[in-house]
Tab-separated table of C-alpha atoms and ligand atoms in Angstrom:
chain	number	residue	atom	x	y	z
A	24	UNK	CA	16.265	14.751	-25.009
A	25	UNK	CA	13.536	16.659	-22.324
A	26	UNK	CA	14.796	17.575	-19.244
A	27	UNK	CA	12.616	18.178	-15.887
A	28	UNK	CA	12.083	21.915	-15.768
A	29	UNK	CA	9.793	22.058	-12.791
A	30	UNK	CA	8.459	20.317	-9.668
A	31	UNK	CA	5.078	21.867	-8.379
A	32	UNK	CA	3.101	20.834	-5.229
A	33	UNK	CA	-0.553	21.917	-5.091
A	34	UNK	CA	-2.275	21.795	-1.885
A	35	UNK	CA	-6.051	21.567	-1.990
A	36	UNK	CA	-9.113	20.966	0.453
A	37	UNK	CA	-11.052	17.480	-0.281
A	38	UNK	CA	-13.410	15.694	1.982
A	39	UNK	CA	-13.132	12.200	3.232
A	40	UNK	CA	-15.055	10.090	5.403
A	41	UNK	CA	-12.370	8.477	7.758
A	42	UNK	CA	-10.814	9.254	11.131
A	43	UNK	CA	-7.540	8.262	12.076
A	44	UNK	CA	-7.005	6.984	15.363
A	45	UNK	CA	-4.124	7.701	18.004
A	46	UNK	CA	-2.345	4.853	16.614
A	47	UNK	CA	-2.468	5.766	13.080
A	48	UNK	CA	-5.416	3.359	11.632
A	49	UNK	CA	-8.110	4.680	9.795
A	50	UNK	CA	-12.006	3.822	10.785
A	51	UNK	CA	-15.236	5.354	9.218
A	52	UNK	CA	-16.316	8.934	10.228
A	53	UNK	CA	-18.476	11.680	9.399
A	54	UNK	CA	-17.375	13.665	5.958
A	55	UNK	CA	-14.906	16.241	6.954
A	56	UNK	CA	-12.546	18.546	5.301
A	57	UNK	CA	-8.788	17.396	4.786
A	58	UNK	CA	-5.458	18.555	2.713
A	59	UNK	CA	-4.291	16.686	0.062
A	60	UNK	CA	-1.209	17.315	-2.241
A	61	UNK	CA	-0.712	16.809	-6.122
A	62	UNK	CA	2.732	16.541	-6.947
A	63	UNK	CA	3.720	17.486	-10.661
A	64	UNK	CA	6.718	17.027	-12.482
A	65	UNK	CA	6.784	18.625	-16.008
A	66	UNK	CA	9.906	18.192	-18.636
A	67	UNK	CA	10.995	20.733	-21.411
A	68	UNK	CA	8.519	18.856	-23.805
A	69	UNK	CA	5.581	20.003	-21.628
A	70	UNK	CA	5.089	16.704	-20.602
A	71	UNK	CA	3.628	16.294	-16.793
A	72	UNK	CA	3.450	13.166	-14.466
A	73	UNK	CA	1.496	13.472	-11.037
A	74	UNK	CA	1.275	11.822	-7.918
A	75	UNK	CA	-0.956	12.472	-4.715
A	76	UNK	CA	0.830	12.596	-1.492
A	77	UNK	CA	0.195	13.795	2.035
A	78	UNK	CA	0.995	17.674	2.126
A	79	UNK	CA	3.777	17.073	4.580
A	80	UNK	CA	5.333	14.347	2.637
A	81	UNK	CA	6.162	16.653	-0.246
A	82	UNK	CA	6.558	19.924	1.993
A	83	UNK	CA	8.413	23.027	0.594
A	84	UNK	CA	11.812	22.387	2.148
A	85	UNK	CA	11.536	18.847	0.730
A	86	UNK	CA	11.184	20.090	-2.763
A	87	UNK	CA	13.441	23.015	-2.725
A	88	UNK	CA	15.826	21.571	-0.716
A	89	UNK	CA	16.112	17.878	-2.500
A	90	UNK	CA	13.869	16.846	-5.070
A	91	UNK	CA	14.748	19.971	-7.208
A	92	UNK	CA	18.229	19.691	-7.168
A	93	UNK	CA	18.351	15.880	-7.703
A	94	UNK	CA	15.743	16.202	-10.808
A	95	UNK	CA	15.915	19.629	-12.451
A	96	UNK	CA	17.789	19.641	-15.498
A	97	UNK	CA	17.991	15.794	-15.934
A	98	UNK	CA	16.777	13.427	-18.362
A	99	UNK	CA	12.921	13.174	-17.695
A	100	UNK	CA	12.659	9.468	-19.070
A	101	UNK	CA	15.735	8.316	-16.901
A	102	UNK	CA	13.518	6.890	-13.956
A	103	UNK	CA	16.243	4.695	-12.642
A	104	UNK	CA	18.738	6.984	-12.196
A	105	UNK	CA	17.026	9.712	-11.029
A	106	UNK	CA	15.334	7.388	-8.303
A	107	UNK	CA	19.407	6.877	-7.418
A	108	UNK	CA	19.891	10.597	-7.503
A	109	UNK	CA	16.802	11.368	-4.603
A	110	UNK	CA	17.523	8.232	-2.638
A	111	UNK	CA	21.247	8.886	-2.313
A	112	UNK	CA	20.181	12.530	-0.719
A	113	UNK	CA	18.549	10.477	2.267
A	114	UNK	CA	21.728	9.600	4.011
A	115	UNK	CA	22.584	13.389	4.669
A	116	UNK	CA	18.950	14.553	4.869
A	117	UNK	CA	18.561	14.352	8.732
A	118	UNK	CA	15.274	12.275	8.322
A	119	UNK	CA	13.763	14.996	6.250
A	120	UNK	CA	13.639	13.033	2.871
A	121	UNK	CA	11.209	10.222	3.460
A	122	UNK	CA	10.772	6.748	1.522
A	123	UNK	CA	7.249	8.335	1.098
A	124	UNK	CA	8.436	11.573	-0.753
A	125	UNK	CA	11.070	9.181	-2.634
A	126	UNK	CA	7.930	7.224	-3.884
A	127	UNK	CA	5.847	10.292	-4.964
A	128	UNK	CA	8.656	11.535	-7.032
A	129	UNK	CA	9.218	8.419	-8.554
A	130	UNK	CA	5.347	7.416	-9.243
A	131	UNK	CA	5.259	11.095	-10.899
A	132	UNK	CA	8.025	10.301	-13.187
A	133	UNK	CA	6.764	6.782	-14.198
A	134	UNK	CA	3.573	8.781	-15.008
A	135	UNK	CA	5.160	11.344	-16.938
A	136	UNK	CA	6.697	8.476	-19.069
A	137	UNK	CA	3.498	6.704	-19.639
A	138	UNK	CA	1.621	10.052	-20.765
A	139	UNK	CA	4.406	10.624	-22.728
A	140	UNK	CA	4.860	7.596	-24.503
A	141	UNK	CA	1.209	6.931	-24.614
A	142	UNK	CA	1.165	3.686	-22.320
A	143	UNK	CA	-0.024	2.610	-18.931
A	144	UNK	CA	2.732	2.257	-16.695
A	145	UNK	CA	2.152	-1.540	-16.095
A	146	UNK	CA	2.926	-2.002	-19.543
A	147	UNK	CA	5.814	0.490	-19.767
A	148	UNK	CA	7.257	-2.076	-16.870
A	149	UNK	CA	6.952	-5.102	-18.682
A	150	UNK	CA	3.024	-5.972	-18.904
A	151	UNK	CA	2.263	-9.346	-17.518
A	152	UNK	CA	-1.455	-9.504	-16.861
A	153	UNK	CA	-4.299	-7.312	-17.289
A	154	UNK	CA	-6.654	-8.465	-14.490
A	155	UNK	CA	-5.817	-10.131	-10.785
A	156	UNK	CA	-7.939	-11.291	-8.036
A	157	UNK	CA	-8.455	-8.955	-5.321
A	158	UNK	CA	-8.848	-9.545	-1.829
A	159	UNK	CA	-11.077	-7.611	0.447
A	160	UNK	CA	-8.778	-5.881	3.181
A	161	UNK	CA	-10.921	-5.069	6.113
A	162	UNK	CA	-10.408	-2.026	8.438
A	163	UNK	CA	-8.843	-2.464	11.790
A	164	UNK	CA	-11.374	-3.845	14.643
A	165	UNK	CA	-13.262	-0.870	16.691
A	166	UNK	CA	-16.283	-0.418	18.858
A	167	UNK	CA	-18.762	0.895	16.372
A	168	UNK	CA	-22.068	-1.005	16.542
A	169	UNK	CA	-22.558	-2.874	13.585
A	170	UNK	CA	-19.055	-2.140	12.566
A	171	UNK	CA	-16.192	-4.255	13.401
A	172	UNK	CA	-16.677	-4.504	17.312
A	173	UNK	CA	-17.050	-8.250	17.409
A	174	UNK	CA	-16.341	-11.520	15.830
A	175	UNK	CA	-19.728	-11.795	14.760
A	176	UNK	CA	-19.540	-8.509	12.976
A	177	UNK	CA	-16.178	-9.911	11.202
A	178	UNK	CA	-18.329	-13.186	10.358
A	179	UNK	CA	-21.369	-11.078	8.816
A	180	UNK	CA	-19.084	-8.720	7.063
A	181	UNK	CA	-17.196	-11.537	5.408
A	182	UNK	CA	-20.438	-13.150	4.301
A	183	UNK	CA	-21.563	-9.870	2.599
A	184	UNK	CA	-17.998	-9.412	1.126
A	185	UNK	CA	-18.259	-12.778	-0.466
A	186	UNK	CA	-21.721	-11.957	-1.727
A	187	UNK	CA	-19.966	-9.017	-3.654
A	188	UNK	CA	-17.657	-11.711	-5.429
A	189	UNK	CA	-14.311	-11.392	-3.028
A	190	UNK	CA	-12.769	-15.061	-3.180
A	191	UNK	CA	-9.910	-13.721	-0.636
A	192	UNK	CA	-10.516	-11.533	2.686
A	193	UNK	CA	-7.859	-10.170	4.711
A	194	UNK	CA	-8.776	-9.583	8.464
A	195	UNK	CA	-7.036	-6.732	10.079
A	196	UNK	CA	-8.242	-7.461	13.677
A	197	UNK	CA	-8.157	-5.330	16.946
A	198	UNK	CA	-4.874	-3.162	17.378
A	199	UNK	CA	-3.729	-0.892	19.721
A	200	UNK	CA	-5.758	1.428	21.142
A	201	UNK	CA	-8.364	-1.243	21.371
A	202	UNK	CA	-7.576	-3.295	24.135
A	203	UNK	CA	-7.872	-6.871	22.976
A	204	UNK	CA	-5.246	-9.814	22.338
A	205	UNK	CA	-4.778	-12.807	20.893
A	206	UNK	CA	-7.743	-14.835	22.199
A	207	UNK	CA	-10.100	-12.417	20.376
A	208	UNK	CA	-8.219	-12.687	17.057
A	209	UNK	CA	-8.839	-16.258	17.255
A	210	UNK	CA	-12.407	-15.996	17.728
A	211	UNK	CA	-12.792	-13.539	14.677
A	212	UNK	CA	-10.601	-15.638	12.536
A	213	UNK	CA	-12.557	-18.906	13.495
A	214	UNK	CA	-16.021	-16.962	13.031
A	215	UNK	CA	-14.784	-15.637	9.810
A	216	UNK	CA	-13.593	-19.122	8.521
A	217	UNK	CA	-16.922	-20.826	10.076
A	218	UNK	CA	-18.979	-18.026	8.062
A	219	UNK	CA	-17.109	-18.490	4.564
A	220	UNK	CA	-16.303	-22.182	4.498
A	221	UNK	CA	-13.078	-23.830	3.521
A	222	UNK	CA	-13.012	-22.414	-0.089
A	223	UNK	CA	-12.384	-18.608	0.279
A	224	UNK	CA	-8.782	-17.826	1.034
A	225	UNK	CA	-8.166	-16.033	4.687
A	226	UNK	CA	-5.267	-14.044	5.488
A	227	UNK	CA	-4.702	-12.060	8.927
A	228	UNK	CA	-2.922	-8.884	9.727
A	229	UNK	CA	-2.825	-8.439	13.452
A	230	UNK	CA	-1.519	-6.184	16.214
A	231	UNK	CA	2.066	-5.462	15.011
A	232	UNK	CA	3.440	-5.557	18.306
A	233	UNK	CA	2.790	-9.071	19.844
A	234	UNK	CA	5.481	-11.001	21.776
A	235	UNK	CA	7.185	-14.161	20.175
A	236	UNK	CA	4.521	-16.438	22.510
A	237	UNK	CA	1.451	-14.393	21.641
A	238	UNK	CA	2.392	-14.537	17.715
A	239	UNK	CA	3.037	-18.273	18.165
A	240	UNK	CA	-0.263	-19.022	19.873
A	241	UNK	CA	-2.132	-17.002	17.264
A	242	UNK	CA	-0.298	-18.629	14.419
A	243	UNK	CA	-0.864	-22.309	15.541
A	244	UNK	CA	-4.592	-21.367	15.312
A	245	UNK	CA	-4.423	-20.178	11.874
A	246	UNK	CA	-2.525	-23.464	11.262
A	247	UNK	CA	-5.653	-24.893	11.938
A	248	UNK	CA	-8.053	-22.727	10.293
A	249	UNK	CA	-5.969	-23.171	7.194
A	250	UNK	CA	-5.271	-19.442	6.553
A	251	UNK	CA	-3.424	-18.467	3.466
A	252	UNK	CA	-0.853	-16.087	5.168
A	253	UNK	CA	-0.252	-14.733	8.441
A	254	UNK	CA	1.292	-10.950	8.361
A	255	UNK	CA	3.024	-8.768	11.044
A	256	UNK	CA	1.740	-10.015	14.436
A	257	UNK	CA	5.255	-8.432	15.730
A	258	UNK	CA	7.677	-5.671	15.300
A	259	UNK	CA	9.431	-6.235	11.857
A	260	UNK	CA	12.890	-5.076	12.901
A	261	UNK	CA	13.042	-8.148	14.747
A	262	UNK	CA	14.008	-10.304	11.653
A	263	UNK	CA	15.197	-13.378	14.006
A	264	UNK	CA	11.787	-13.422	15.668
A	265	UNK	CA	9.984	-13.672	12.355
A	266	UNK	CA	12.600	-16.468	11.255
A	267	UNK	CA	11.475	-18.122	14.827
A	268	UNK	CA	8.125	-17.823	14.179
A	269	UNK	CA	8.333	-19.030	10.338
A	270	UNK	CA	10.389	-22.079	11.517
A	271	UNK	CA	7.305	-23.572	13.641
A	272	UNK	CA	4.324	-22.566	11.490
A	273	UNK	CA	2.570	-24.237	8.560
A	274	UNK	CA	0.815	-20.944	7.751
A	275	UNK	CA	2.787	-18.937	5.359
A	276	UNK	CA	4.781	-15.777	7.010
A	277	UNK	CA	4.042	-12.714	4.732
A	278	UNK	CA	6.703	-9.748	5.284
A	279	UNK	CA	8.111	-7.429	5.616
A	280	UNK	CA	5.764	-4.529	5.218
A	281	UNK	CA	6.676	-1.371	7.016
A	282	UNK	CA	10.494	-2.296	7.616
A	283	UNK	CA	12.790	0.629	6.458
A	284	UNK	CA	15.274	-0.406	3.858
A	285	UNK	CA	13.563	-0.676	0.556
A	286	UNK	CA	14.345	-3.750	-1.456
A	287	UNK	CA	17.551	-4.411	0.560
A	288	UNK	CA	15.798	-4.918	3.679
A	289	UNK	CA	13.713	-7.611	1.571
A	290	UNK	CA	16.909	-9.321	0.504
A	291	UNK	CA	17.859	-9.698	4.125
A	292	UNK	CA	14.617	-11.174	4.719
A	293	UNK	CA	14.598	-13.809	2.287
A	294	UNK	CA	18.117	-14.529	3.302
A	295	UNK	CA	16.907	-15.147	6.895
A	296	UNK	CA	14.158	-17.086	5.947
A	297	UNK	CA	12.199	-14.937	7.936
A	298	UNK	CA	9.316	-14.960	5.466
A	299	UNK	CA	7.674	-17.702	3.069
A	300	UNK	CA	5.825	-14.739	1.008
A	301	UNK	CA	7.776	-11.571	0.172
A	302	UNK	CA	5.944	-8.068	0.989
A	303	UNK	CA	6.642	-4.725	-0.658
A	304	UNK	CA	4.774	-1.103	-0.961
A	305	UNK	CA	5.006	0.833	-3.561
A	306	UNK	CA	4.010	4.150	-1.330
A	307	UNK	CA	5.873	2.856	1.747
A	308	UNK	CA	9.057	1.276	0.566
A	309	UNK	CA	10.331	4.187	-1.897
A	310	UNK	CA	8.448	3.953	-5.141
A	311	UNK	CA	8.029	1.639	-8.143
A	312	UNK	CA	11.737	1.222	-8.921
A	313	UNK	CA	12.470	-0.474	-5.463
A	314	UNK	CA	8.870	-2.479	-5.636
A	315	UNK	CA	9.775	-3.939	-8.926
A	316	UNK	CA	13.418	-5.060	-7.682
A	317	UNK	CA	11.654	-6.832	-4.560
A	318	UNK	CA	9.254	-8.709	-6.824
A	319	UNK	CA	11.955	-9.971	-9.191
A	320	UNK	CA	14.106	-11.039	-5.841
A	321	UNK	CA	11.188	-12.992	-4.810
A	322	UNK	CA	10.683	-14.440	-8.279
A	323	UNK	CA	14.482	-15.556	-8.554
A	324	UNK	CA	13.796	-17.504	-5.187
A	325	UNK	CA	10.664	-19.206	-6.292
A	326	UNK	CA	8.434	-17.077	-3.485
A	327	UNK	CA	5.477	-14.896	-4.355
A	328	UNK	CA	5.437	-11.389	-3.803
A	329	UNK	CA	2.279	-9.479	-2.628
A	330	UNK	CA	2.194	-5.675	-2.993
A	331	UNK	CA	0.708	-3.878	0.045
A	332	UNK	CA	-1.995	-1.342	-0.355
A	333	UNK	CA	-4.357	-0.211	-3.021
A	334	UNK	CA	-3.826	2.193	-5.734
A	335	UNK	CA	-2.527	3.079	-9.192
A	336	UNK	CA	1.261	2.336	-8.267
A	337	UNK	CA	0.384	-1.215	-6.806
A	338	UNK	CA	-1.671	-1.834	-9.872
A	339	UNK	CA	1.378	-0.759	-12.042
A	340	UNK	CA	3.773	-3.119	-10.319
A	341	UNK	CA	1.201	-6.266	-10.216
A	342	UNK	CA	0.194	-5.921	-13.612
A	343	UNK	CA	4.107	-5.980	-14.522
A	344	UNK	CA	4.749	-9.292	-13.170
A	345	UNK	CA	3.271	-12.745	-12.184
A	346	UNK	CA	4.978	-12.870	-8.905
A	347	UNK	CA	2.151	-12.609	-6.357
A	348	UNK	CA	-1.749	-13.646	-6.535
A	349	UNK	CA	-3.637	-10.868	-5.186
A	350	UNK	CA	-4.484	-6.943	-5.282
A	351	UNK	CA	-5.195	-5.594	-1.543
A	352	UNK	CA	-8.473	-3.799	-2.072
A	353	UNK	CA	-9.448	-1.909	0.883
A	354	UNK	CA	-9.503	-0.826	3.512
A	355	UNK	CA	-13.029	-2.097	3.479
A	356	UNK	CA	-15.974	-1.557	6.673
A	357	UNK	CA	-19.385	-2.335	6.693
A	358	UNK	CA	-20.010	1.427	7.317
A	359	UNK	CA	-18.005	2.996	4.609
A	360	UNK	CA	-18.030	2.932	0.595
A	361	UNK	CA	-15.012	2.137	-1.198
A	362	UNK	CA	-16.715	2.452	-4.654
A	363	UNK	CA	-17.297	6.083	-4.578
A	364	UNK	CA	-14.225	8.171	-5.680
A	365	UNK	CA	-12.931	10.806	-3.438
A	366	UNK	CA	-14.368	14.317	-4.515
A	367	UNK	CA	-10.755	15.250	-6.519
A	368	UNK	CA	-11.114	11.902	-8.483
A	369	UNK	CA	-13.688	11.359	-11.407
A	370	UNK	CA	-13.682	7.363	-10.993
A	371	UNK	CA	-11.937	5.179	-8.696
A	372	UNK	CA	-8.788	3.124	-10.465
A	373	UNK	CA	-9.724	-0.281	-9.263
A	374	UNK	CA	-13.551	-1.192	-9.729
A	375	UNK	CA	-14.042	-4.642	-9.004
A	376	UNK	CA	-15.544	-7.144	-11.481
A	377	UNK	CA	-16.400	-11.039	-10.571
A	378	UNK	CA	-13.717	-10.719	-7.680
A	379	UNK	CA	-11.052	-9.031	-9.768
A	380	UNK	CA	-9.866	-5.771	-10.861
A	381	UNK	CA	-8.568	-4.591	-14.197
A	382	UNK	CA	-5.100	-2.816	-14.760
A	383	UNK	CA	-6.049	0.871	-16.006
A	384	UNK	CA	-5.725	1.210	-19.720
A	385	UNK	CA	-5.045	4.880	-19.905
A	386	UNK	CA	-1.269	6.258	-20.233
A	387	UNK	CA	0.370	6.752	-17.091
A	388	UNK	CA	-0.448	5.618	-13.913
A	389	UNK	CA	-4.231	5.636	-14.703
A	390	UNK	CA	-5.602	7.869	-11.818
A	391	UNK	CA	-8.716	10.066	-12.841
A	392	UNK	CA	-8.052	13.414	-11.219
A	393	UNK	CA	-10.297	15.995	-11.447
A	394	UNK	CA	-8.091	19.108	-12.375
A	395	UNK	CA	-10.911	21.385	-12.400
A	396	UNK	CA	-11.878	20.459	-8.388
A	397	UNK	CA	-8.320	20.589	-7.431
A	398	UNK	CA	-7.787	24.092	-9.092
A	399	UNK	CA	-11.069	25.433	-7.547
A	400	UNK	CA	-10.161	24.098	-4.136
A	401	UNK	CA	-6.504	24.745	-4.118
A	402	UNK	CA	-5.051	26.361	-0.771
A	403	UNK	CA	-1.178	26.835	-1.332
A	404	UNK	CA	1.261	25.766	-3.744
A	405	UNK	CA	5.286	25.716	-3.706
A	406	UNK	CA	7.863	24.441	-6.503
A	407	UNK	CA	11.223	24.658	-8.102
A	408	UNK	CA	12.639	25.193	-11.466
A	409	UNK	CA	11.320	27.532	-14.161
A	410	UNK	CA	7.915	28.457	-14.317
B	2	LIG	O1	-2.584	-0.690	10.669
B	2	LIG	C1	-3.665	-0.592	9.818
B	2	LIG	O2	-4.224	0.660	10.116
B	2	LIG	C2	-3.255	-1.592	8.499
B	2	LIG	O3	-2.477	-2.697	8.870
B	2	LIG	C3	-2.950	-0.617	7.538
B	2	LIG	O4	-1.485	-0.266	7.630
B	2	LIG	C4	-2.815	-1.415	6.034
B	2	LIG	O5	-2.344	-0.801	5.063
B	2	LIG	C5	-1.958	-2.979	6.224
B	2	LIG	O6	-1.237	-3.024	7.105
B	2	LIG	N1	-2.505	-3.534	5.200
B	2	LIG	O7	-1.787	-4.797	4.670
B	3	LIG	MG1	-0.574	-5.227	6.468
């Protein structure tokens, strides 16, 4: 048996071409230097697994106070047991041990297992499909000329996305702090349907803070436009509001995405009849372990589960099940280049071919980390365990 010997976080400088607005939405921007963290878990055989994360998510107190004590000396292949050891510490951590930290640790452990056993994680998890259709997921609306500033901008970009091979497009329309409401969302959705015709699947992710009546007005328009799903128009803590909405619309309601509560919250949504398609994320919902539980839950109820977000963790879960139709490729924008890897990666994990993305075939999660770049741009590191 090999045991976890150390957990190390390396913070490095890299470059992004996006800006984040005051409400947390990403938009295209000029190149700027940002800090990123690489979490590394190493066992007594010398096997290491990695996961990229925000430096604050895996800050020193989280690693030395919670992750180290839960992992060091434990069998490095016991992903399920170790996930519970970390998750149980959240109750007493006073908000300092987030689901995102739990996810980073869980992903690193899966990466370690895959590298050690010579298998991609999606194979290790079960192996169900080697490729999946990708939908183009747009950035949120903005006021950038030639960007996503008007319904016509969305329509023009949708045509461009179809010409790149996408057979599904999800609009993120204008969110706060942008000042628009339901009427403009409807105009954008109608313009896109008109632009791409009836055969392209369209989805909407809107606002996140509409009232019930606003969400219903918008949903009725989506019914007319034959949308494939309707995502997060309201605060997801109000499960009854989603049940109320789902009861009145033909368009399937998809959720929850941001709700706290891992797979257990998803079970509550299914039991309440609050969604028609289940949603879970690897990064936001606590890792691969809870995401797989949510996927199997949905399958047991004859429902699809669509995985939130892009990246290697999402692909691992999608490749391991037949439940769910799509991979969320994005966020995309007329002014941003999704296909050029960030400087700390040698290639992207999800190139598009014929409207589909193939599962990675390298052992582990499949992120093509440029370790030389990371080493040469390291600005800080911390960790726990024997060095
Ligand atoms: O609010 C945003 O910027 C997007 O909605 C973003 O969170 C995106 O990840 C999403 O919701 N995708 O489904
Ligand atoms: Mg969403």
